Amino acid sequence: MTSYIAKLRQFYVENKEHHTYRQSSVNPHSLAKEFEKRELSDTERAVERLKWVLEKEKVVVFPNEKIALLRTVPTIPEIYTEREWSVIKRSYRIHEQGKVSNICPSYSSLIDKGFNQVRLEIEESLKTHRDAEKIAYLNILLETLDIMEAFAERYRLAAIEVGNTTVAESFAQIPQNRPQNFVQALQFFRLIHFGLWASFNYHNTIGRFDQFMFPYYEADLAKGVLTRESALELLQEFFISFNKDSDLYPGMQQGDNGQSLMLGGLTTSGEDAFNDLSKLCMEASLELKLIDPKINLRVHAGTPIEVLELGSEMTKQGLGFPQYSNDEVVVNALKKWGYREEDALNYVVAACWEFIIPEVAMDIVNIDALSFLKAVLEALPCLTECETFDKFKEVVKSKLCRQTAEICSNTNGVYMEPTPLMSLMMEGCIAKGQDISLGARYNNYGIHGTGLSSATDSLAAIKKYVFEEQRVDKETLLKALEADFVGYDELYHLLRFEAPKMGNDDDYVDALAGELLDWFADSLEGVSNDRGGIFRAGTGSAMYYLWHGNELGASPDGRHQGEEFACNFSPSLHTHLKGPISLIKSFSKGNLERVANGGPLTIELDDSMFRNAESTAKVARLVKSYMDLGGMQMQLNGVNREMMLDAQKHPDKYRNLIVRVWGWSGYFVELDKAYQDHIIRRSELDF
Amino acid sequence: MTGLVFDIKEMAIFDGPGIRTTVFLKGCPLRCQWCHNPEGISPKVELMVKYAQCIKCGACVAACPTGAVHSLCTTRGECISVCPLNLRRLVGESYTPQELATFLLKHRPILEKNGGGVTFSGGEPLLQSSFLLATIKHLEGLHCAVETSGFASKAKFKEVVEHLDYVLMDLKMVDSEKHRYYCGEDNRPILENLKYLKGSGKPFVIRIPVIPGVNDNDENYRETAKLLEGSLNLEKVELLPYQRTAGAKYGMVGRHYLVDFDEDAKPYFNLEEFTKRGIEASIL
């Protein structure tokens, strides 16, 4: 790391000195009152808000920086008053905060053209529309460009004032015109990304950065404008920009901000997409050791092992990424779900791990979550009537289907605030004069699946002990669960510690997981949402692993009442695991293409496994092996349990300790204790 | 025939080339003071208890015919299933060669695809050499390594090495008197087996546990390096620094961790004695 980057890192990340430029917070509803009085439409409100935020922004340019823009307005105001919002909530399904989030726009559609070109396209579209609403919308798109240009112009002037010629030159060129070089392209990205957050869009993912930025990088190298070294420094400065304002971004916990960057994989023509910029991104992240941007790596049969070895180097640093996904599985899954081949080949991840398509998809990939274990527990009252295990499974399946049916029926009538800036980067919005919040080529909804391992282990215990060995009678089991095992010590021990568990390459158990996953997929087969999209089943948990666990009673896998589930697609926390090989085999057996909404197998490895280059390379082999087995998505963590325990006692000593939470990396000491404790428990899953 | 196994570790990263499964055979004739696998010392099944987490609920005492006194344990395991925290287990599982091989072969494709195989470790795996050899016969040519102290009869050592693909051998110290003191036995058989190994043509690695104040001196490094010099089938020498956590499991098997060296002293490394003789050496 150069001393310049070290200084930037210290300024922005360690000391957060830029916070002194922050303005004071405002009442988030102050703007909406005026909007209501003026009787503005939602689109008008959205653009007015962006204008308000960017005009209120204090322009800050430092003399030596190459990529500018700093958020100083802490509050992005709401466009509706509380009263208006409560009326809207009564008539519509509001997902999370009611904003467009967790999708991937095509940044390059603006960067590669420049606003002048985009303006021409909007004007062309205007000529084709008669509908007053469409015309009004297209005019708002034009206004959005104006607002962004005006903001950029203020930065240009400020740059001149402090004598920063790089930034001044950038803003003389962009956003009106296509960037002339890599630094201008990066500045352009920063401008748009900044604008999205200022528009109250969140979980603004980054997409296939190594693909759409490569031409600028390559051209600068060829021209001699940049060397590989200077490009690395520039890229690191750019990466730091993702950490400048991120504490202001909405999320469940600090770090949950969706700045996912996808590298490598296959191109839309089916070739290896990993290029020198992909490698440079990994090197930049490896040196910086920051939680943003979050690196994802697409793997396919032809991905060189060296790439995975570089990935292992990152895992070794304790970054909690890269997260790996298997192109062979994911692309096929997406195609089966009706995505066009070229779109499927272009997949990226949303904030955590859900597979989404840049530019063409307005999928809501986390609309709700199925609780596998809840289906099992709801079936238990019927256990005494079931003469065979198969009969009991049928009841579980029906409970599961009832849950998904309810989830699906609750998704009707989604309303999202319009977002003109995002729409400029989404296919068809300009031509149709229609906001992206109203839909795109794909409008599919994804449903997480939580507690799979607890549900599987519960079924296995019932099958083995109740039906096959008849060691445990039905009434006793039900009473023990009711009592949360108090007074049933031996039964508890049997179920929790001796029973077969998912994760040990035991077909007896793993086959039941496969069935649960199939039922989940079956229950969504042929169901469509009210936007004409489908429902996608997934193996992710998001924060539901705590929520769903807390609301359920004791279960036949020896899990206590209220005890949390494992995170994502992982073995239960009280499993005695045989080891990583058995684990990856277990978690690659199901028909994963049917449950490919996203959700990785998460493996905690003791950090001693990364002791030297040879051992780190062997970890890369583990990743490769999982993909060869047909695994879908994987995420490894190098952890040190003692360090985390000490960090709970002495947080000040561990400000830089990064951990993976559920689909993203955060700073350990900034997490709520429940999440910290869960991560420590995960690390105790001993091999 | 059965063998007694005290652990099977998947993806054992430091036990030979590629991705490997390591089988730990129970029982060892040596008594190295720094041994970090005390449950591998006794050749019998024994009780292992995580006493540190015990909440003293008394369930085990009530279930045990001898009042849960560790040294009186009958290893019948009555106490195991009554422990609410699952802190108790019997360590040492019997396998027939066929059973063990079947288990190991389950992962054969992954092991072979990644240039690995199986490693037999211990304890001292040569203590169960007939079981080891019988197991290998069932492994259908899967790459097999042994991690040995070298303390075994010449005949046993030779027979095992002949049937294996790779050897990781400890060489704790050259001084025989010190060896007797710290490891409980004379090192003459080890040095003789080393002589054989060097001439065997089998690829091998020498590992030196570096114990502060015991063997981390220039003389031991030099004498070790001299012994190894010119050996064409020696791949490398690895120095394994003493782990401060070595004593962690002693209490669990009812043993005391008693060492006659300063655990907190920083171990001294000297790679140069090896490298100047053309031997690749590193600290693990």
XYZ file of N, CA, C and O in Angstrom, chain A residues 17-27 51-60 70-77 151 154-155 194 198 245 247-248:
148
model
N -12.164 11.374 9.981
C -12.031 12.825 10.128
C -12.998 13.592 9.232
O -13.356 14.727 9.515
N -13.429 12.929 8.143
C -14.352 13.605 7.219
C -15.719 13.854 7.834
O -16.512 14.605 7.301
N -15.990 13.207 8.962
C -17.291 13.427 9.593
C -17.475 14.880 10.050
O -18.598 15.324 10.261
N -16.378 15.594 10.182
C -16.491 17.002 10.598
C -17.217 17.839 9.544
O -17.704 18.923 9.850
N -17.253 17.330 8.300
C -17.953 18.099 7.260
C -19.453 17.822 7.264
O -20.209 18.451 6.538
N -19.862 16.868 8.057
C -21.278 16.487 8.061
C -22.146 17.615 8.618
O -21.827 18.220 9.630
N -23.252 17.818 7.965
C -24.216 18.820 8.438
C -25.136 18.175 9.473
O -25.125 16.958 9.644
N -25.923 19.006 10.134
C -26.769 18.413 11.171
C -27.978 17.710 10.537
O -28.389 18.036 9.427
N -28.498 16.738 11.284
C -29.642 15.971 10.790
C -30.879 16.854 10.749
O -30.987 17.826 11.494
N -31.805 16.494 9.871
C -33.069 17.242 9.830
C -34.212 16.265 10.074
O -34.038 15.051 9.994
N -35.358 16.797 10.370
C -36.546 15.961 10.502
C -36.812 15.290 9.153
O -36.992 15.970 8.139
N -33.060 16.724 -5.846
C -32.609 18.102 -6.055
C -32.295 18.757 -4.706
O -31.242 19.386 -4.526
N -33.190 18.557 -3.771
C -33.020 19.164 -2.444
C -31.726 18.677 -1.792
O -30.930 19.451 -1.283
N -31.513 17.362 -1.845
C -30.327 16.778 -1.190
C -29.054 17.304 -1.852
O -28.125 17.752 -1.177
N -29.026 17.249 -3.182
C -27.781 17.622 -3.859
C -27.506 19.126 -3.743
O -26.359 19.543 -3.674
N -28.573 19.921 -3.702
C -28.346 21.360 -3.510
C -27.880 21.659 -2.102
O -27.111 22.580 -1.866
N -28.372 20.870 -1.171
C -27.985 21.074 0.222
C -26.562 20.570 0.480
O -25.901 20.990 1.433
N -26.107 19.662 -0.360
C -24.762 19.110 -0.180
C -23.711 20.218 -0.151
O -23.703 21.105 -1.004
N -22.837 20.128 0.838
C -21.688 21.022 0.914
C -20.610 20.382 0.046
O -20.356 19.192 0.160
N -20.039 21.168 -0.829
C -19.066 20.594 -1.759
C -17.687 20.552 -1.100
O -17.187 21.574 -0.640
N -17.117 19.357 -1.037
C -15.817 19.210 -0.380
C -14.832 18.549 -1.347
O -15.022 17.398 -1.739
N -18.227 13.624 -1.354
C -18.349 13.269 0.048
C -19.752 13.628 0.488
O -20.229 14.723 0.202
N -20.388 12.709 1.145
C -21.731 12.992 1.625
C -21.625 13.851 2.881
O -20.914 13.487 3.814
N -22.334 14.966 2.899
C -22.360 15.808 4.101
C -23.769 15.927 4.658
O -23.955 16.372 5.774
N -24.763 15.530 3.840
C -26.159 15.586 4.306
C -26.494 14.241 4.947
O -26.563 13.238 4.249
N -26.660 14.209 6.241
C -26.861 12.889 6.867
C -28.251 12.307 6.636
O -28.414 11.099 6.595
N -29.247 13.185 6.492
C -30.623 12.685 6.383
C -31.123 12.773 4.948
O -31.076 13.836 4.345
N -31.570 11.654 4.420
C -32.287 11.710 3.149
C -33.768 11.750 3.532
O -34.293 10.805 4.122
N -34.452 12.851 3.208
C -35.835 12.977 3.676
C -36.795 12.033 2.959
O -36.545 11.608 1.839
N -24.913 19.457 -9.908
C -24.139 19.026 -8.745
C -22.668 18.807 -9.149
O -21.728 19.257 -8.480
N -20.794 22.046 -9.581
C -20.343 22.669 -8.324
C -19.038 22.020 -7.865
O -18.151 22.682 -7.338
N -18.943 20.723 -8.076
C -17.698 20.037 -7.712
C -16.536 20.481 -8.615
O -15.406 20.611 -8.178
N -23.349 7.809 -5.744
C -23.670 8.851 -4.762
C -25.116 9.327 -4.968
O -25.883 9.482 -4.019
N -28.431 9.236 -2.554
C -29.129 10.490 -2.296
C -30.587 10.423 -2.735
O -31.412 11.227 -2.315
N -19.168 7.116 3.260
C -20.507 7.518 3.732
C -21.332 6.326 4.192
O -22.514 6.474 4.498
N -21.731 4.550 6.729
C -22.442 4.527 8.018
C -23.788 5.233 7.921
O -24.639 5.077 8.792
N -23.995 6.003 6.847
C -25.277 6.697 6.673
C -26.269 5.874 5.861
O -27.435 6.236 5.721
